[in-house]
Coordinates of C-alpha atoms and ligand atoms in Angstrom, one line a residue:
M1 CA -38.8 -22.2 -12.9
P2 CA -35.1 -23.0 -13.0
P3 CA -33.9 -26.3 -11.6
H4 CA -32.3 -25.5 -8.3
H5 CA -34.2 -22.3 -7.6
S6 CA -37.5 -24.0 -8.0
Q7 CA -37.1 -26.0 -4.9
Q8 CA -39.0 -24.8 -1.9
A9 CA -37.4 -24.9 1.5
A10 CA -38.2 -28.4 2.7
P11 CA -38.5 -29.3 6.4
E12 CA -35.1 -30.6 7.4
A13 CA -35.2 -34.3 8.1
D14 CA -32.5 -34.0 10.8
A15 CA -33.5 -30.8 12.6
G16 CA -32.8 -32.4 15.9
R17 CA -29.1 -31.8 15.3
S18 CA -29.4 -28.1 15.1
V19 CA -28.6 -25.7 17.9
P20 CA -30.5 -22.5 18.8
I21 CA -29.3 -19.2 17.3
A22 CA -28.8 -17.8 20.8
G23 CA -26.1 -20.5 21.2
L24 CA -24.1 -18.8 18.5
L25 CA -23.6 -15.5 20.4
V26 CA -20.4 -16.5 22.0
L27 CA -18.9 -17.5 18.6
F28 CA -20.0 -14.2 17.0
L29 CA -18.5 -12.2 19.9
A30 CA -15.3 -14.1 19.3
I31 CA -15.4 -12.9 15.7
L32 CA -16.0 -9.4 16.7
L33 CA -13.2 -9.4 19.2
G34 CA -10.9 -10.9 16.6
A35 CA -10.5 -14.0 18.8
G36 CA -12.2 -16.0 16.2
L37 CA -9.1 -15.7 14.2
A38 CA -6.5 -18.3 14.7
A39 CA -3.3 -18.9 12.9
G40 CA -3.4 -22.4 11.4
P41 CA -2.3 -24.6 14.3
G42 CA 0.8 -26.6 13.6
A43 CA -0.1 -30.3 13.2
A44 CA 1.8 -32.7 15.4
A45 CA 1.8 -35.4 12.8
A46 CA 5.2 -36.9 12.5
A47 CA 6.7 -37.0 9.0
E48 CA 9.9 -36.7 7.1
P49 CA 11.6 -33.3 7.7
E50 CA 11.5 -31.1 4.6
S51 CA 14.8 -30.3 2.8
T52 CA 15.6 -26.6 3.2
D53 CA 15.8 -25.8 -0.5
A54 CA 12.2 -27.1 -0.9
T55 CA 10.9 -24.6 1.7
A56 CA 11.5 -21.4 -0.1
W57 CA 7.8 -20.6 0.1
R58 CA 6.4 -18.8 3.1
V59 CA 2.8 -19.6 3.7
G60 CA 0.3 -18.3 6.3
V61 CA -3.0 -19.9 7.3
A62 CA -5.9 -18.4 9.2
R63 CA -9.6 -19.1 9.9
A64 CA -12.6 -17.4 11.3
V65 CA -16.1 -18.5 12.2
I66 CA -18.7 -16.6 10.1
T67 CA -21.9 -18.2 11.4
P68 CA -24.3 -15.3 12.2
D69 CA -25.6 -14.7 15.7
T70 CA -28.7 -12.8 14.3
P71 CA -31.5 -14.4 12.2
V72 CA -30.1 -13.5 8.8
W73 CA -32.2 -15.5 6.3
L74 CA -30.5 -18.3 4.4
A75 CA -29.4 -17.4 0.8
G76 CA -30.6 -18.8 -2.5
Y77 CA -33.6 -20.8 -3.8
G78 CA -35.6 -17.6 -4.4
T79 CA -37.5 -17.9 -1.2
K80 CA -37.5 -16.6 2.4
R81 CA -35.8 -19.0 4.9
E82 CA -35.5 -18.0 8.5
P83 CA -32.6 -19.8 10.3
D84 CA -33.3 -22.2 13.1
G85 CA -29.7 -23.1 14.1
K86 CA -26.8 -24.8 12.6
L87 CA -25.4 -28.3 11.9
H88 CA -21.9 -27.0 12.1
D89 CA -20.2 -23.7 11.9
L90 CA -19.6 -21.7 8.7
W91 CA -16.1 -20.5 8.0
A92 CA -13.9 -18.1 6.2
K93 CA -10.3 -19.3 5.8
A94 CA -7.3 -17.8 4.2
L95 CA -4.0 -18.9 2.7
A96 CA -1.3 -16.3 2.2
F97 CA 1.5 -17.2 -0.2
E98 CA 4.9 -15.5 -0.3
A99 CA 7.4 -16.6 -2.9
A100 CA 11.2 -16.4 -2.6
D101 CA 11.2 -13.1 -4.5
G102 CA 8.8 -11.6 -1.9
G103 CA 5.7 -11.6 -4.2
R104 CA 2.5 -12.2 -2.2
A105 CA -1.0 -13.5 -2.9
V106 CA -3.9 -14.3 -0.7
L107 CA -6.8 -16.7 -1.2
I108 CA -9.9 -16.3 1.0
A109 CA -12.1 -19.3 0.8
T110 CA -15.5 -19.0 2.4
D111 CA -18.7 -21.0 3.0
F112 CA -20.9 -18.1 1.6
Q113 CA -23.6 -18.6 -1.0
G114 CA -22.7 -15.5 -3.0
V115 CA -20.4 -12.5 -2.4
P116 CA -21.6 -9.4 -4.2
A117 CA -19.1 -7.0 -5.7
S118 CA -20.4 -4.3 -3.3
M119 CA -18.9 -6.4 -0.5
S120 CA -15.7 -7.7 -2.0
D121 CA -14.8 -4.3 -3.4
R122 CA -14.7 -3.0 0.2
V123 CA -12.4 -5.9 1.1
F124 CA -10.1 -5.4 -1.9
A125 CA -9.8 -1.6 -1.3
R126 CA -8.9 -2.0 2.4
L127 CA -6.4 -4.8 1.6
A128 CA -4.7 -2.6 -1.0
A129 CA -4.5 0.3 1.5
D130 CA -3.5 -1.7 4.6
H131 CA -1.3 -4.4 3.2
G132 CA -0.3 -3.2 -0.3
L133 CA -2.1 -6.2 -1.9
D134 CA -3.2 -5.0 -5.3
R135 CA -6.3 -6.5 -6.9
S136 CA -4.4 -9.2 -8.8
R137 CA -3.1 -10.6 -5.5
V138 CA -6.4 -11.4 -3.7
M139 CA -9.1 -13.8 -4.6
L140 CA -12.3 -14.0 -2.5
A141 CA -13.9 -17.3 -3.2
Y142 CA -17.3 -18.5 -2.0
S143 CA -18.4 -22.1 -2.1
H144 CA -22.0 -21.1 -3.3
N145 CA -23.3 -23.0 -0.3
H146 CA -27.1 -22.6 -0.2
S147 CA -27.2 -23.2 3.6
S148 CA -25.4 -20.0 4.4
P149 CA -26.7 -16.4 5.2
R150 CA -27.6 -13.6 2.8
L151 CA -25.0 -11.0 2.1
G152 CA -25.4 -7.4 0.9
D153 CA -27.2 -7.0 -2.4
D154 CA -26.6 -10.6 -3.6
L155 CA -29.8 -11.9 -5.2
V156 CA -31.7 -9.2 -3.5
D157 CA -34.9 -9.7 -5.5
Y158 CA -35.1 -13.3 -4.3
Y159 CA -36.5 -12.3 -1.0
P160 CA -39.6 -10.4 0.2
V161 CA -38.8 -6.8 1.0
D162 CA -38.4 -6.5 4.8
P163 CA -36.6 -3.5 6.2
A164 CA -35.7 -5.2 9.5
Q165 CA -34.1 -8.1 7.6
E166 CA -32.2 -5.7 5.3
A167 CA -30.7 -4.0 8.4
L168 CA -29.6 -7.4 9.7
V169 CA -28.1 -8.3 6.3
D170 CA -26.3 -4.9 6.1
R171 CA -24.8 -5.3 9.6
Y172 CA -23.8 -8.9 9.0
T173 CA -22.2 -8.0 5.7
A174 CA -20.2 -5.1 7.3
A175 CA -19.1 -7.5 10.1
C176 CA -17.9 -10.0 7.4
V177 CA -15.9 -7.4 5.6
E178 CA -14.1 -6.8 8.9
T179 CA -13.7 -10.5 9.4
C180 CA -12.1 -10.9 6.0
L181 CA -9.6 -8.1 6.7
R182 CA -8.6 -9.6 10.1
L183 CA -8.4 -13.0 8.5
V184 CA -5.9 -11.8 5.9
G185 CA -3.9 -9.9 8.5
A186 CA -3.7 -13.1 10.6
A187 CA -2.7 -15.2 7.5
L188 CA 0.1 -12.7 6.7
A189 CA 1.2 -12.7 10.3
D190 CA 1.4 -16.5 10.1
L191 CA 3.7 -16.5 7.1
A192 CA 6.4 -19.1 7.8
P193 CA 8.5 -21.5 5.7
A194 CA 6.5 -24.2 4.0
T195 CA 6.5 -26.7 1.1
I196 CA 3.6 -26.5 -1.4
R197 CA 2.6 -29.6 -3.3
V198 CA -0.2 -30.3 -5.8
G199 CA -2.0 -33.4 -6.9
A200 CA -5.5 -34.6 -7.7
G201 CA -8.1 -37.2 -6.8
R202 CA -11.7 -37.8 -8.0
A203 CA -15.2 -37.8 -6.7
G204 CA -18.2 -38.8 -8.8
F205 CA -21.3 -37.3 -7.3
A206 CA -21.7 -34.2 -9.4
V207 CA -24.3 -34.6 -12.0
N208 CA -24.9 -32.4 -15.1
R209 CA -28.3 -31.0 -14.2
R210 CA -29.1 -29.7 -17.6
D211 CA -28.9 -33.2 -19.1
N212 CA -30.4 -35.3 -16.3
P213 CA -33.9 -34.6 -14.9
E214 CA -33.5 -34.7 -11.1
A215 CA -36.5 -37.0 -10.7
E216 CA -34.9 -39.7 -12.9
V217 CA -31.3 -39.7 -11.5
A218 CA -31.8 -42.1 -8.6
D219 CA -33.6 -44.6 -10.8
R220 CA -31.0 -44.4 -13.5
L221 CA -28.2 -44.9 -11.0
A222 CA -30.1 -47.8 -9.4
R223 CA -30.3 -49.4 -12.9
G224 CA -26.6 -48.8 -13.5
E225 CA -27.4 -46.5 -16.4
P226 CA -24.8 -43.9 -17.2
L227 CA -25.8 -40.3 -16.6
R228 CA -25.6 -37.8 -19.4
G229 CA -23.7 -34.6 -20.1
M230 CA -20.4 -33.0 -19.2
T231 CA -18.9 -33.1 -15.7
D232 CA -15.6 -32.4 -14.1
H233 CA -15.1 -35.0 -11.4
A234 CA -11.5 -33.9 -10.7
V235 CA -10.6 -33.0 -7.1
P236 CA -7.5 -30.7 -7.3
V237 CA -5.5 -30.6 -4.1
L238 CA -2.8 -28.3 -2.8
T239 CA -1.0 -29.0 0.4
V240 CA 1.0 -26.8 2.7
T241 CA 3.6 -28.6 4.8
R242 CA 5.8 -27.1 7.5
P243 CA 9.6 -27.9 7.7
D244 CA 8.8 -30.2 10.7
G245 CA 6.4 -32.2 8.5
A246 CA 3.2 -30.7 9.9
L247 CA 0.4 -30.5 7.4
A248 CA -0.7 -26.9 7.9
A249 CA -3.4 -26.7 5.2
I250 CA -5.2 -28.6 2.5
L251 CA -6.8 -26.6 -0.3
F252 CA -9.2 -28.6 -2.5
G253 CA -11.8 -28.0 -5.2
Y254 CA -14.8 -29.6 -6.8
A255 CA -17.2 -28.5 -9.6
C256 CA -20.7 -28.8 -8.1
H257 CA -23.5 -26.7 -6.5
P258 CA -23.6 -27.0 -2.7
T259 CA -27.3 -27.5 -3.0
T260 CA -27.8 -30.9 -1.3
L261 CA -29.8 -29.2 1.5
S262 CA -32.6 -26.7 1.3
S263 CA -33.5 -26.4 4.9
T264 CA -33.5 -23.5 7.4
T265 CA -30.4 -24.7 9.2
Y266 CA -27.0 -23.1 8.6
C267 CA -24.4 -25.6 7.4
G268 CA -21.6 -25.8 4.9
D269 CA -23.4 -28.4 2.7
Y270 CA -21.2 -31.1 1.2
P271 CA -18.0 -28.8 1.2
G272 CA -18.6 -28.1 4.9
F273 CA -18.9 -31.8 5.7
A274 CA -15.7 -32.5 3.6
Q275 CA -13.8 -29.8 5.5
V276 CA -15.0 -31.2 8.8
A277 CA -13.9 -34.7 7.8
L278 CA -10.5 -33.6 6.6
E279 CA -9.8 -31.5 9.7
R280 CA -10.8 -34.5 11.8
S281 CA -8.6 -37.0 10.0
H282 CA -5.6 -34.6 9.9
P283 CA -5.7 -32.9 13.4
G284 CA -4.2 -29.4 13.3
T285 CA -4.7 -28.8 9.6
T286 CA -7.0 -26.2 8.0
A287 CA -9.1 -27.5 5.1
L288 CA -10.2 -24.9 2.5
F289 CA -12.7 -25.5 -0.3
V290 CA -13.1 -23.8 -3.6
N291 CA -15.9 -24.4 -6.1
T292 CA -14.4 -24.9 -9.5
C293 CA -16.8 -24.6 -12.4
G294 CA -20.0 -26.2 -11.0
G295 CA -22.5 -23.8 -12.5
D296 CA -24.5 -26.5 -14.2
Q297 CA -23.7 -29.3 -11.8
N298 CA -25.8 -30.6 -8.9
P299 CA -25.3 -33.2 -6.2
L300 CA -28.0 -35.7 -7.1
P301 CA -30.0 -37.2 -5.6
R302 CA -30.2 -34.8 -2.7
R303 CA -32.3 -33.1 0.1
S304 CA -31.2 -35.1 3.1
V305 CA -28.5 -34.6 5.7
P306 CA -27.2 -38.2 5.3
L307 CA -26.8 -37.6 1.5
C308 CA -25.0 -34.3 2.2
E309 CA -22.7 -36.0 4.7
R310 CA -22.1 -38.8 2.2
Y311 CA -21.1 -36.4 -0.5
G312 CA -18.8 -34.6 1.9
T313 CA -17.2 -38.0 2.8
M314 CA -16.8 -38.8 -0.9
L315 CA -15.1 -35.5 -1.6
A316 CA -12.8 -36.0 1.4
A317 CA -12.0 -39.5 0.1
G318 CA -11.0 -37.8 -3.3
V319 CA -8.7 -35.5 -1.3
E320 CA -7.2 -38.5 0.6
E321 CA -6.6 -40.2 -2.7
A322 CA -4.6 -37.2 -3.8
L323 CA -2.7 -37.0 -0.5
R324 CA -1.5 -40.6 -0.9
G325 CA 0.3 -39.3 -3.9
P326 CA 2.3 -38.8 -5.9
L327 CA 2.2 -35.1 -5.2
D328 CA 4.4 -32.6 -7.1
S329 CA 6.4 -30.0 -5.3
V330 CA 5.7 -26.5 -6.4
P331 CA 8.8 -24.2 -6.9
A332 CA 8.6 -21.0 -5.0
R333 CA 7.8 -18.7 -7.9
L334 CA 4.6 -16.5 -7.9
R335 CA 3.1 -14.4 -10.6
T336 CA -0.3 -12.8 -10.5
A337 CA -2.5 -11.0 -13.1
F338 CA -6.1 -9.6 -13.0
A339 CA -8.5 -8.0 -15.4
S340 CA -12.0 -6.6 -15.1
I341 CA -13.7 -6.8 -18.5
D342 CA -16.9 -5.3 -19.7
L343 CA -19.0 -8.3 -20.4
D344 CA -21.7 -7.2 -22.8
Y345 CA -25.4 -7.8 -22.3
E346 CA -27.5 -8.9 -25.3
R347 CA -29.6 -5.8 -24.9
V348 CA -30.4 -3.5 -22.0
V349 CA -34.0 -3.6 -20.7
T350 CA -36.5 -0.9 -21.7
E351 CA -39.2 0.7 -19.6
A352 CA -41.7 -1.4 -21.4
D353 CA -39.8 -4.6 -20.4
L354 CA -39.7 -3.5 -16.8
R355 CA -43.4 -2.6 -16.7
Q356 CA -44.2 -6.0 -18.0
A357 CA -41.9 -7.6 -15.5
A358 CA -43.4 -5.6 -12.6
A359 CA -46.7 -7.3 -13.3
D360 CA -45.2 -10.8 -13.7
P361 CA -46.6 -13.6 -11.5
N362 CA -43.0 -14.6 -10.8
A363 CA -42.3 -12.7 -7.6
I364 CA -38.6 -12.4 -8.2
K365 CA -39.2 -10.9 -11.7
A366 CA -41.9 -8.6 -10.4
R367 CA -39.6 -7.3 -7.6
W368 CA -36.8 -6.8 -10.1
G369 CA -39.1 -5.0 -12.5
R370 CA -40.4 -2.6 -9.7
R371 CA -36.9 -2.0 -8.3
L372 CA -35.4 -1.1 -11.7
L373 CA -38.4 1.0 -12.8
A374 CA -37.7 3.1 -9.7
K375 CA -34.1 3.5 -10.8
L376 CA -35.2 4.5 -14.3
E377 CA -37.6 7.0 -12.9
A378 CA -34.8 8.4 -10.7
G379 CA -32.8 9.0 -13.9
E380 CA -30.2 6.3 -13.2
P381 CA -28.7 5.1 -16.4
F382 CA -28.3 1.3 -17.0
A383 CA -24.9 0.2 -18.3
S384 CA -24.7 -2.0 -21.4
A385 CA -22.1 -4.3 -19.9
Y386 CA -21.0 -5.7 -16.5
P387 CA -17.6 -5.4 -15.0
Y388 CA -16.5 -9.0 -14.7
P389 CA -13.4 -10.2 -12.8
L390 CA -10.8 -12.6 -14.0
H391 CA -7.6 -13.8 -12.3
A392 CA -4.5 -15.8 -13.3
W393 CA -2.0 -16.9 -10.7
R394 CA 1.0 -19.0 -11.4
L395 CA 2.5 -20.8 -8.4
G396 CA 5.6 -22.5 -9.8
N397 CA 4.3 -24.4 -12.8
T398 CA 0.7 -24.5 -11.5
L399 CA -1.8 -22.2 -13.1
V400 CA -4.7 -21.0 -10.9
L401 CA -7.5 -19.2 -12.8
G402 CA -10.2 -17.3 -10.8
M403 CA -13.5 -16.4 -12.5
G404 CA -16.5 -14.4 -11.2
G405 CA -20.0 -15.9 -11.0
E406 CA -21.4 -19.2 -11.8
T407 CA -19.2 -20.6 -14.5
V408 CA -20.4 -23.7 -16.3
V409 CA -18.2 -26.8 -16.4
D410 CA -17.2 -26.2 -20.1
Y411 CA -14.8 -23.4 -18.9
A412 CA -12.8 -25.8 -16.7
L413 CA -12.7 -28.5 -19.4
R414 CA -11.6 -25.9 -22.0
F415 CA -8.9 -24.3 -19.9
K416 CA -7.5 -27.6 -18.7
R417 CA -7.3 -28.8 -22.3
Q418 CA -5.6 -25.5 -23.2
W419 CA -3.2 -25.1 -20.2
G420 CA -2.8 -28.6 -18.8
A421 CA -4.8 -31.0 -16.6
G422 CA -3.2 -29.5 -13.5
T423 CA -4.8 -26.1 -14.1
W424 CA -7.1 -25.0 -11.3
V425 CA -10.2 -23.2 -12.7
L426 CA -12.1 -21.5 -9.9
G427 CA -15.6 -20.1 -10.5
Y428 CA -17.4 -18.3 -7.8
T429 CA -14.6 -15.8 -7.2
D430 CA -14.9 -12.2 -6.1
D431 CA -18.4 -11.5 -7.3
M432 CA -21.7 -13.4 -7.7
A433 CA -22.1 -11.8 -11.1
A434 CA -24.6 -14.3 -12.6
Y435 CA -24.4 -17.5 -14.5
I436 CA -21.5 -17.4 -17.0
P437 CA -22.5 -19.8 -19.9
S438 CA -20.2 -21.1 -22.5
R439 CA -21.2 -20.5 -26.1
R440 CA -22.7 -24.0 -26.2
V441 CA -24.8 -23.4 -23.2
W442 CA -25.8 -19.9 -24.4
E443 CA -27.0 -21.4 -27.7
E444 CA -28.9 -24.1 -25.9
G445 CA -30.5 -21.6 -23.6
G446 CA -32.2 -22.9 -20.5
Y447 CA -31.5 -21.6 -17.0
E448 CA -27.8 -21.2 -17.1
G449 CA -27.7 -19.9 -20.7
G450 CA -31.0 -18.2 -21.2
A451 CA -32.9 -15.1 -20.1
F452 CA -32.3 -15.1 -16.4
L453 CA -29.9 -12.3 -15.6
Y454 CA -32.8 -10.5 -13.9
E455 CA -32.4 -13.0 -11.0
Y456 CA -29.0 -11.3 -10.4
G457 CA -30.5 -7.8 -10.5
R458 CA -28.8 -7.0 -13.9
P459 CA -30.6 -4.6 -16.3
A460 CA -30.8 -7.2 -19.0
F461 CA -32.1 -10.7 -19.6
R462 CA -29.2 -12.4 -21.3
W463 CA -25.5 -12.0 -21.9
A464 CA -24.3 -11.3 -25.5
G465 CA -23.5 -14.4 -27.4
T466 CA -19.8 -13.5 -27.4
V467 CA -19.5 -14.3 -23.6
E468 CA -17.2 -17.3 -23.9
E469 CA -15.1 -15.7 -26.6
R470 CA -14.6 -12.6 -24.6
V471 CA -13.7 -14.5 -21.4
A472 CA -11.4 -16.9 -23.1
A473 CA -9.5 -14.1 -24.9
T474 CA -8.9 -12.3 -21.6
V475 CA -7.8 -15.5 -19.8
T476 CA -5.3 -16.1 -22.6
T477 CA -3.9 -12.6 -22.1
L478 CA -3.7 -13.1 -18.4
V479 CA -1.9 -16.4 -18.7
E480 CA 0.6 -14.9 -21.1
K481 CA 1.3 -12.3 -18.4
V482 CA 2.0 -14.8 -15.7
G483 CA 3.7 -17.2 -18.1
P484 CA 2.0 -20.3 -19.4
P485 CA 3.0 -23.6 -17.8
P486 CA 5.7 -25.4 -19.7
A487 CA 4.4 -27.7 -22.5
A488 CA 5.7 -30.7 -20.5
E489 CA 3.3 -29.9 -17.7
R490 CA 0.2 -29.9 -20.0
D491 CA -0.5 -33.6 -19.8
Ligands
LIG501 ZN1 -26.3 -21.4 -8.5

């Protein structure tokens, strides 16, 4: 079994901190009534007033609690986990950007494990209709937090078939679509003058899980031995400051799976603890997290609340390091581009493949085989490629790339080499498509590069070997559209 999915739900060591599900009812009602949405409160922190010419951006901030009030199972790990409460709330947060020329873009950053296209497409269609935000202007990011609830048809074959649970998941997913729409409306209503700055810190807890057996990591670290494999320990940071000096928002990223915990308690995992820490140390700010290319990275060692909190603290410290500066002001220019490309499968499954899978002792594969056989018998054709989303935004000279699915760290390293170290390379955007291996990882095989597309419900086992080439060519086209950062910025 694959590394992080092979872990069974372990009894939580710190369950005494959880609160009953019933206690979440008020919060959920607040979401339903729209009261859970709050424009980013202006911080009272005193600071130098911003010069007027540096505030040509208008930025809006909003946030909403998304912790379910019904027992929606926790997502990921290929097993059923019924919730028993929460360590802290789960959030969806939004940043709306408006440049001096009136161009807009909205980033939604959530604590979800995986947002399926069947959910995000509903959000994108409504935002286009209600706010004129075309597809290039909205990214829906999910942290890939494995202590969050199931959504729609994300990883549907991971869980035993249970009609009552499916109904809860459908209702929760529909409520979250509405929450995302209200959230964006609130962020747009909050648009106000602001300065945007960017910088970066570091945090060292992400471990390349392909190259370091989990059982050996703690001993190696104790002996002071270096760990193996590629990582991206950068913590990119973007700040939003109001003309009175108030820090309205901190956007930060990190390349690592939020899989420290595998309990039955809702929580934001290490990104959740980092957000809590930053909002505590900067009262009035909204902290938003995006997972960069952490597809092959795990927080190791793991599986305890103290470790999870420690990684959150380490990440928050990386953000604080960036906040101490120097931070670069971002000129108020905005360009956006988007493409949905047909990412080819190696080959589409046959009826014989599915019959074999349906009898497989692996429950996930067996459920997938049975479900797809039923589609085949109903005459539903299988596509030979998957519609895969790619974004490029340029804010001033800062390039922000958004990629669907679980991108491995090679993509971040490649695009930062290509477009500059200040480039943000977000994975886990718009659609939990599947693992997106680089050519290297595809050739090596294993979980992130091998025959595991069935886990995502796709009608194939593997991507075609051209996956990186295809993605990189499209990213280049998108970057040309928004204008590549000046060579001087590519340090
Ligand atoms: Zn994953």
